[in-house]
Amino acid sequence: MKPHLSDYWSIPAENDADFVYHMEDVLDLYHEPYDETRPVICFDESSKALRGHESDPLPARPGAVARVDHRYERNGKQRIHFATEPLTGWVNVEVTERRRTTEFVDRMVELADDHYPDADCIRVVVDQLNTHNPAGFYQFFPPDEAQAYLDRFEFHYTPKKGSWLNMAEIELGVLKRQCLDRRIYHAATLRSEVAAWQDHRNAADRLIDWQFTIDDARIKLRRLYPVEIEVEEDRQVQG
């Protein structure tokens, strides 16, 4: 026990049918075998504050670790748009100044036109952020073109307070640890470093071995399920 320590955690409400519906929808999708004509893409976003050193860091030397002054210079913030295909290990990272519906639509168009032009259907896992709205296609394209794009997509939304179900968060965590866990002052430097990390990650060809299933959820997250699940169990016992 370490009562002096705590952590932040987004805890969903008990008996939350909406959470269960979106969770099982995503978990069912993850259970499907690889199909190159119907790729599963996980998409998520993050940000990176641009900061520079006021004083030059002191490098490590025998008997002393590297030291960085706590003071820094601010230079704004950049948005990171992250897409990954867990069953192939492919990742794609774009850095922009803002995160709006137009940036989301741009990323989806890139998936359709540049990365998966021959796919019959691109299945995208995203959270329920208000900018992740398929209606946004109608804001930026004529109706026939918007519908043509949407016919190529199938969106699956993680539940609110359940972003951990998006496998893009796993790869984003790797990006942050390996590339972003330091001060970067210029946006151009950030884009260059992220591009280098992306090339290295894709060359490594590392897949995500997702283990959590619907059966696991119904046991480990039992409290999230409405009481009807108990009724069904009683029927099985009576039968």
mmCIF file of C-alpha atoms in Angstrom:
data_model
loop_
_atom_site.group_PDB
_atom_site.id
_atom_site.type_symbol
_atom_site.label_atom_id
_atom_site.label_comp_id
_atom_site.label_asym_id
_atom_site.label_seq_id
_atom_site.Cartn_x
_atom_site.Cartn_y
_atom_site.Cartn_z
ATOM 1 C CA MET A 1 0.000 0.000 0.000
ATOM 2 C CA LYS A 2 1.225 3.454 -0.944
ATOM 3 C CA PRO A 3 -1.441 5.877 0.326
ATOM 4 C CA HIS A 4 0.704 8.880 -0.571
ATOM 5 C CA LEU A 5 0.399 8.002 -4.272
ATOM 6 C CA SER A 6 -2.618 8.387 -6.542
ATOM 7 C CA ASP A 7 -3.419 8.252 -10.220
ATOM 8 C CA TYR A 8 -6.082 9.716 -12.497
ATOM 9 C CA TRP A 9 -8.478 7.235 -14.067
ATOM 10 C CA SER A 10 -11.660 7.765 -16.033
ATOM 11 C CA ILE A 11 -14.177 5.475 -14.351
ATOM 12 C CA PRO A 12 -17.400 4.679 -16.260
ATOM 13 C CA ALA A 13 -20.668 4.419 -14.431
ATOM 14 C CA GLU A 14 -22.065 1.045 -13.394
ATOM 15 C CA ASN A 15 -24.879 -0.518 -15.439
ATOM 16 C CA ASP A 16 -23.954 1.591 -18.448
ATOM 17 C CA ALA A 17 -25.587 0.087 -21.521
ATOM 18 C CA ASP A 18 -24.137 2.752 -23.807
ATOM 19 C CA PHE A 19 -20.595 1.962 -22.650
ATOM 20 C CA VAL A 20 -21.204 -1.761 -23.077
ATOM 21 C CA TYR A 21 -22.629 -1.335 -26.579
ATOM 22 C CA HIS A 22 -19.661 0.641 -27.893
ATOM 23 C CA MET A 23 -17.141 -1.547 -26.059
ATOM 24 C CA GLU A 24 -18.498 -4.803 -27.451
ATOM 25 C CA ASP A 25 -18.772 -3.298 -30.936
ATOM 26 C CA VAL A 26 -15.066 -2.412 -30.903
ATOM 27 C CA LEU A 27 -13.992 -5.693 -29.296
ATOM 28 C CA ASP A 28 -15.987 -7.655 -31.857
ATOM 29 C CA LEU A 29 -14.217 -5.741 -34.626
ATOM 30 C CA TYR A 30 -10.801 -6.497 -33.119
ATOM 31 C CA HIS A 31 -11.662 -10.208 -33.094
ATOM 32 C CA GLU A 32 -12.094 -10.361 -36.876
ATOM 33 C CA PRO A 33 -9.254 -11.823 -38.973
ATOM 34 C CA TYR A 34 -7.124 -9.629 -41.204
ATOM 35 C CA ASP A 35 -8.811 -8.618 -44.463
ATOM 36 C CA GLU A 36 -6.847 -6.329 -46.759
ATOM 37 C CA THR A 37 -10.046 -5.297 -48.536
ATOM 38 C CA ARG A 38 -11.591 -4.176 -45.222
ATOM 39 C CA PRO A 39 -8.705 -2.794 -43.146
ATOM 40 C CA VAL A 40 -9.215 -1.826 -39.496
ATOM 41 C CA ILE A 41 -7.592 1.524 -38.715
ATOM 42 C CA CYS A 42 -7.348 3.005 -35.223
ATOM 43 C CA PHE A 43 -7.204 6.798 -35.165
ATOM 44 C CA ASP A 44 -6.452 9.105 -32.268
ATOM 45 C CA GLU A 45 -5.081 12.562 -31.570
ATOM 46 C CA SER A 46 -2.761 14.181 -29.086
ATOM 47 C CA SER A 47 -0.749 17.378 -28.752
ATOM 48 C CA LYS A 48 2.806 18.512 -28.128
ATOM 49 C CA ALA A 49 3.685 21.773 -26.433
ATOM 50 C CA LEU A 50 6.666 23.422 -28.114
ATOM 51 C CA ARG A 51 9.237 24.411 -25.509
ATOM 52 C CA GLY A 52 12.859 25.451 -25.633
ATOM 53 C CA HIS A 53 15.662 25.720 -23.089
ATOM 54 C CA GLU A 54 16.394 29.062 -21.466
ATOM 55 C CA SER A 55 19.743 27.634 -20.392
ATOM 56 C CA ASP A 56 21.705 24.931 -22.180
ATOM 57 C CA PRO A 57 21.319 21.499 -20.534
ATOM 58 C CA LEU A 58 24.330 19.970 -18.829
ATOM 59 C CA PRO A 59 25.279 16.620 -20.394
ATOM 60 C CA ALA A 60 25.801 13.472 -18.364
ATOM 61 C CA ARG A 61 29.297 12.804 -17.063
ATOM 62 C CA PRO A 62 30.860 10.241 -14.753
ATOM 63 C CA GLY A 63 29.162 10.517 -11.394
ATOM 64 C CA ALA A 64 26.392 12.883 -12.562
ATOM 65 C CA VAL A 65 23.252 12.490 -14.660
ATOM 66 C CA ALA A 66 22.264 14.961 -17.367
ATOM 67 C CA ARG A 67 20.579 18.050 -15.955
ATOM 68 C CA VAL A 68 17.942 20.305 -17.524
ATOM 69 C CA ASP A 69 16.899 23.655 -16.120
ATOM 70 C CA HIS A 70 13.230 23.734 -15.056
ATOM 71 C CA ARG A 71 12.728 27.067 -16.852
ATOM 72 C CA TYR A 72 11.751 26.961 -20.517
ATOM 73 C CA GLU A 73 10.507 29.134 -23.372
ATOM 74 C CA ARG A 74 7.035 28.507 -24.808
ATOM 75 C CA ASN A 75 6.473 28.419 -28.554
ATOM 76 C CA GLY A 76 2.850 27.315 -28.918
ATOM 77 C CA LYS A 77 1.425 23.863 -29.429
ATOM 78 C CA GLN A 78 1.090 21.391 -32.287
ATOM 79 C CA ARG A 79 -1.559 18.734 -32.806
ATOM 80 C CA ILE A 80 -0.641 15.133 -33.573
ATOM 81 C CA HIS A 81 -2.982 12.990 -35.679
ATOM 82 C CA PHE A 82 -2.179 9.300 -35.382
ATOM 83 C CA ALA A 83 -3.435 6.396 -37.494
ATOM 84 C CA THR A 84 -2.371 2.772 -37.203
ATOM 85 C CA GLU A 85 -3.377 -0.562 -38.667
ATOM 86 C CA PRO A 86 -2.722 -2.925 -35.728
ATOM 87 C CA LEU A 87 -2.763 -6.146 -37.767
ATOM 88 C CA THR A 88 0.028 -4.964 -40.081
ATOM 89 C CA GLY A 89 1.985 -2.616 -37.803
ATOM 90 C CA TRP A 90 1.598 0.344 -40.164
ATOM 91 C CA VAL A 91 1.523 3.805 -38.570
ATOM 92 C CA ASN A 92 1.009 7.268 -40.003
ATOM 93 C CA VAL A 93 1.499 10.524 -38.100
ATOM 94 C CA GLU A 94 0.549 14.009 -39.229
ATOM 95 C CA VAL A 95 1.362 17.222 -37.337
ATOM 96 C CA THR A 96 -0.878 20.285 -37.703
ATOM 97 C CA GLU A 97 -1.427 23.570 -35.914
ATOM 98 C CA ARG A 98 -5.059 22.900 -35.073
ATOM 99 C CA ARG A 99 -7.479 20.038 -34.418
ATOM 100 C CA ARG A 100 -10.838 20.671 -36.046
ATOM 101 C CA THR A 101 -13.346 18.773 -38.144
ATOM 102 C CA THR A 102 -11.509 19.861 -41.288
ATOM 103 C CA GLU A 103 -8.284 18.216 -40.071
ATOM 104 C CA PHE A 104 -10.190 15.030 -39.244
ATOM 105 C CA VAL A 105 -11.780 14.938 -42.691
ATOM 106 C CA ASP A 106 -8.377 15.578 -44.280
ATOM 107 C CA ARG A 107 -6.932 12.551 -42.458
ATOM 108 C CA MET A 108 -9.814 10.344 -43.575
ATOM 109 C CA VAL A 109 -9.454 11.503 -47.171
ATOM 110 C CA GLU A 110 -5.763 10.634 -47.025
ATOM 111 C CA LEU A 111 -6.628 7.164 -45.781
ATOM 112 C CA ALA A 112 -9.078 6.659 -48.629
ATOM 113 C CA ASP A 113 -7.128 8.237 -51.492
ATOM 114 C CA ASP A 114 -3.469 7.741 -50.576
ATOM 115 C CA HIS A 115 -3.135 4.765 -48.240
ATOM 116 C CA TYR A 116 -6.086 2.469 -49.014
ATOM 117 C CA PRO A 117 -7.369 3.416 -52.488
ATOM 118 C CA ASP A 118 -8.322 -0.192 -53.341
ATOM 119 C CA ALA A 119 -10.092 -1.058 -50.075
ATOM 120 C CA ASP A 120 -13.772 -1.943 -50.279
ATOM 121 C CA CYS A 121 -14.392 -0.529 -46.808
ATOM 122 C CA ILE A 122 -12.101 1.232 -44.338
ATOM 123 C CA ARG A 123 -13.209 0.514 -40.790
ATOM 124 C CA VAL A 124 -12.028 3.270 -38.457
ATOM 125 C CA VAL A 125 -11.974 3.143 -34.665
ATOM 126 C CA VAL A 126 -12.185 6.619 -33.091
ATOM 127 C CA ASP A 127 -13.359 8.186 -29.851
ATOM 128 C CA GLN A 128 -16.489 10.314 -29.550
ATOM 129 C CA LEU A 129 -14.798 13.698 -29.859
ATOM 130 C CA ASN A 130 -17.179 16.162 -31.510
ATOM 131 C CA THR A 131 -14.814 16.681 -34.464
ATOM 132 C CA HIS A 132 -14.965 12.959 -35.328
ATOM 133 C CA ASN A 133 -18.266 13.430 -37.095
ATOM 134 C CA PRO A 134 -18.934 11.854 -40.519
ATOM 135 C CA ALA A 135 -21.312 14.722 -41.212
ATOM 136 C CA GLY A 136 -18.180 16.849 -41.602
ATOM 137 C CA PHE A 137 -17.722 15.454 -45.103
ATOM 138 C CA TYR A 138 -20.821 17.380 -46.153
ATOM 139 C CA GLN A 139 -19.241 20.581 -44.816
ATOM 140 C CA PHE A 140 -16.332 20.387 -47.237
ATOM 141 C CA PHE A 141 -17.540 18.381 -50.259
ATOM 142 C CA PRO A 142 -20.533 18.481 -52.593
ATOM 143 C CA PRO A 143 -23.200 15.968 -51.522
ATOM 144 C CA ASP A 144 -22.394 13.351 -54.140
ATOM 145 C CA GLU A 145 -18.668 13.442 -53.324
ATOM 146 C CA ALA A 146 -19.311 13.403 -49.579
ATOM 147 C CA GLN A 147 -21.554 10.371 -49.932
ATOM 148 C CA ALA A 148 -18.993 8.641 -52.153
ATOM 149 C CA TYR A 149 -16.356 9.026 -49.424
ATOM 150 C CA LEU A 150 -18.690 7.929 -46.633
ATOM 151 C CA ASP A 151 -19.654 4.825 -48.609
ATOM 152 C CA ARG A 152 -16.024 3.755 -48.271
ATOM 153 C CA PHE A 153 -15.934 4.122 -44.476
ATOM 154 C CA GLU A 154 -17.391 2.390 -41.466
ATOM 155 C CA PHE A 155 -16.867 4.226 -38.162
ATOM 156 C CA HIS A 156 -16.714 2.429 -34.819
ATOM 157 C CA TYR A 157 -16.726 4.635 -31.723
ATOM 158 C CA THR A 158 -15.106 3.771 -28.425
ATOM 159 C CA PRO A 159 -17.327 4.445 -25.402
ATOM 160 C CA LYS A 160 -17.057 7.656 -23.457
ATOM 161 C CA LYS A 161 -14.488 7.178 -20.698
ATOM 162 C CA GLY A 162 -13.236 4.165 -22.634
ATOM 163 C CA SER A 163 -10.538 5.558 -24.894
ATOM 164 C CA TRP A 164 -8.219 2.734 -23.711
ATOM 165 C CA LEU A 165 -10.153 0.537 -26.154
ATOM 166 C CA ASN A 166 -8.556 2.415 -29.048
ATOM 167 C CA MET A 167 -5.318 0.649 -29.989
ATOM 168 C CA ALA A 168 -3.970 3.903 -31.407
ATOM 169 C CA GLU A 169 -3.361 4.931 -27.790
ATOM 170 C CA ILE A 170 -0.808 2.128 -27.476
ATOM 171 C CA GLU A 171 1.221 3.393 -30.421
ATOM 172 C CA LEU A 172 0.807 6.993 -29.289
ATOM 173 C CA GLY A 173 2.345 5.965 -25.984
ATOM 174 C CA VAL A 174 5.330 4.522 -27.836
ATOM 175 C CA LEU A 175 5.698 7.727 -29.851
ATOM 176 C CA LYS A 176 5.663 9.832 -26.690
ATOM 177 C CA ARG A 177 8.235 7.684 -24.920
ATOM 178 C CA GLN A 178 10.614 7.295 -27.846
ATOM 179 C CA CYS A 179 10.310 10.676 -29.563
ATOM 180 C CA LEU A 180 8.307 13.311 -27.692
ATOM 181 C CA ASP A 181 9.602 12.901 -24.144
ATOM 182 C CA ARG A 182 11.867 15.942 -24.393
ATOM 183 C CA ARG A 183 11.740 19.633 -25.196
ATOM 184 C CA ILE A 184 11.231 20.544 -28.837
ATOM 185 C CA TYR A 185 11.020 24.224 -29.691
ATOM 186 C CA HIS A 186 10.295 24.457 -33.434
ATOM 187 C CA ALA A 187 7.326 22.935 -35.266
ATOM 188 C CA ALA A 188 9.580 22.033 -38.191
ATOM 189 C CA THR A 189 11.841 20.071 -35.846
ATOM 190 C CA LEU A 190 8.836 18.273 -34.403
ATOM 191 C CA ARG A 191 7.604 17.274 -37.862
ATOM 192 C CA SER A 192 11.062 16.056 -38.845
ATOM 193 C CA GLU A 193 11.527 14.021 -35.672
ATOM 194 C CA VAL A 194 8.059 12.492 -35.907
ATOM 195 C CA ALA A 195 8.615 11.572 -39.564
ATOM 196 C CA ALA A 196 11.886 9.841 -38.670
ATOM 197 C CA TRP A 197 10.166 7.930 -35.852
ATOM 198 C CA GLN A 198 7.360 6.915 -38.215
ATOM 199 C CA ASP A 199 9.815 5.505 -40.773
ATOM 200 C CA HIS A 200 11.665 3.603 -38.042
ATOM 201 C CA ARG A 201 8.425 2.237 -36.566
ATOM 202 C CA ASN A 202 7.112 1.056 -39.927
ATOM 203 C CA ALA A 203 10.431 -0.605 -40.725
ATOM 204 C CA ALA A 204 10.291 -2.481 -37.415
ATOM 205 C CA ASP A 205 7.012 -4.123 -38.524
ATOM 206 C CA ARG A 206 5.741 -4.554 -34.959
ATOM 207 C CA LEU A 207 2.134 -5.675 -34.600
ATOM 208 C CA ILE A 208 -0.242 -5.090 -31.704
ATOM 209 C CA ASP A 209 -1.282 -8.373 -30.093
ATOM 210 C CA TRP A 210 -4.632 -7.382 -28.610
ATOM 211 C CA GLN A 211 -5.781 -9.962 -26.044
ATOM 212 C CA PHE A 212 -8.851 -8.429 -24.365
ATOM 213 C CA THR A 213 -12.080 -10.030 -25.671
ATOM 214 C CA ILE A 214 -15.817 -9.700 -25.163
ATOM 215 C CA ASP A 215 -15.727 -12.786 -22.902
ATOM 216 C CA ASP A 216 -13.046 -11.076 -20.804
ATOM 217 C CA ALA A 217 -15.124 -7.903 -20.608
ATOM 218 C CA ARG A 218 -18.203 -9.781 -19.405
ATOM 219 C CA ILE A 219 -16.178 -11.175 -16.520
ATOM 220 C CA LYS A 220 -13.710 -8.440 -15.581
ATOM 221 C CA LEU A 221 -16.056 -5.509 -16.268
ATOM 222 C CA ARG A 222 -19.201 -7.221 -15.053
ATOM 223 C CA ARG A 223 -20.333 -4.210 -13.031
ATOM 224 C CA LEU A 224 -20.691 -2.151 -16.226
ATOM 225 C CA TYR A 225 -23.347 -4.461 -17.610
ATOM 226 C CA PRO A 226 -27.015 -3.761 -16.908
ATOM 227 C CA VAL A 227 -28.845 -6.134 -14.598
ATOM 228 C CA GLU A 228 -30.413 -7.919 -17.590
ATOM 229 C CA ILE A 229 -27.237 -9.964 -17.944
ATOM 230 C CA GLU A 230 -28.021 -11.536 -14.559
ATOM 231 C CA VAL A 231 -31.519 -12.417 -15.771
ATOM 232 C CA GLU A 232 -30.014 -14.197 -18.750
ATOM 233 C CA GLU A 233 -27.688 -16.153 -16.454
ATOM 234 C CA ASP A 234 -30.646 -17.152 -14.272
ATOM 235 C CA ARG A 235 -32.440 -18.457 -17.351
ATOM 236 C CA GLN A 236 -29.426 -20.565 -18.253
ATOM 237 C CA VAL A 237 -29.308 -21.991 -14.727
ATOM 238 C CA GLN A 238 -33.038 -22.782 -14.785
ATOM 239 C CA GLY A 239 -32.677 -24.404 -18.200
#
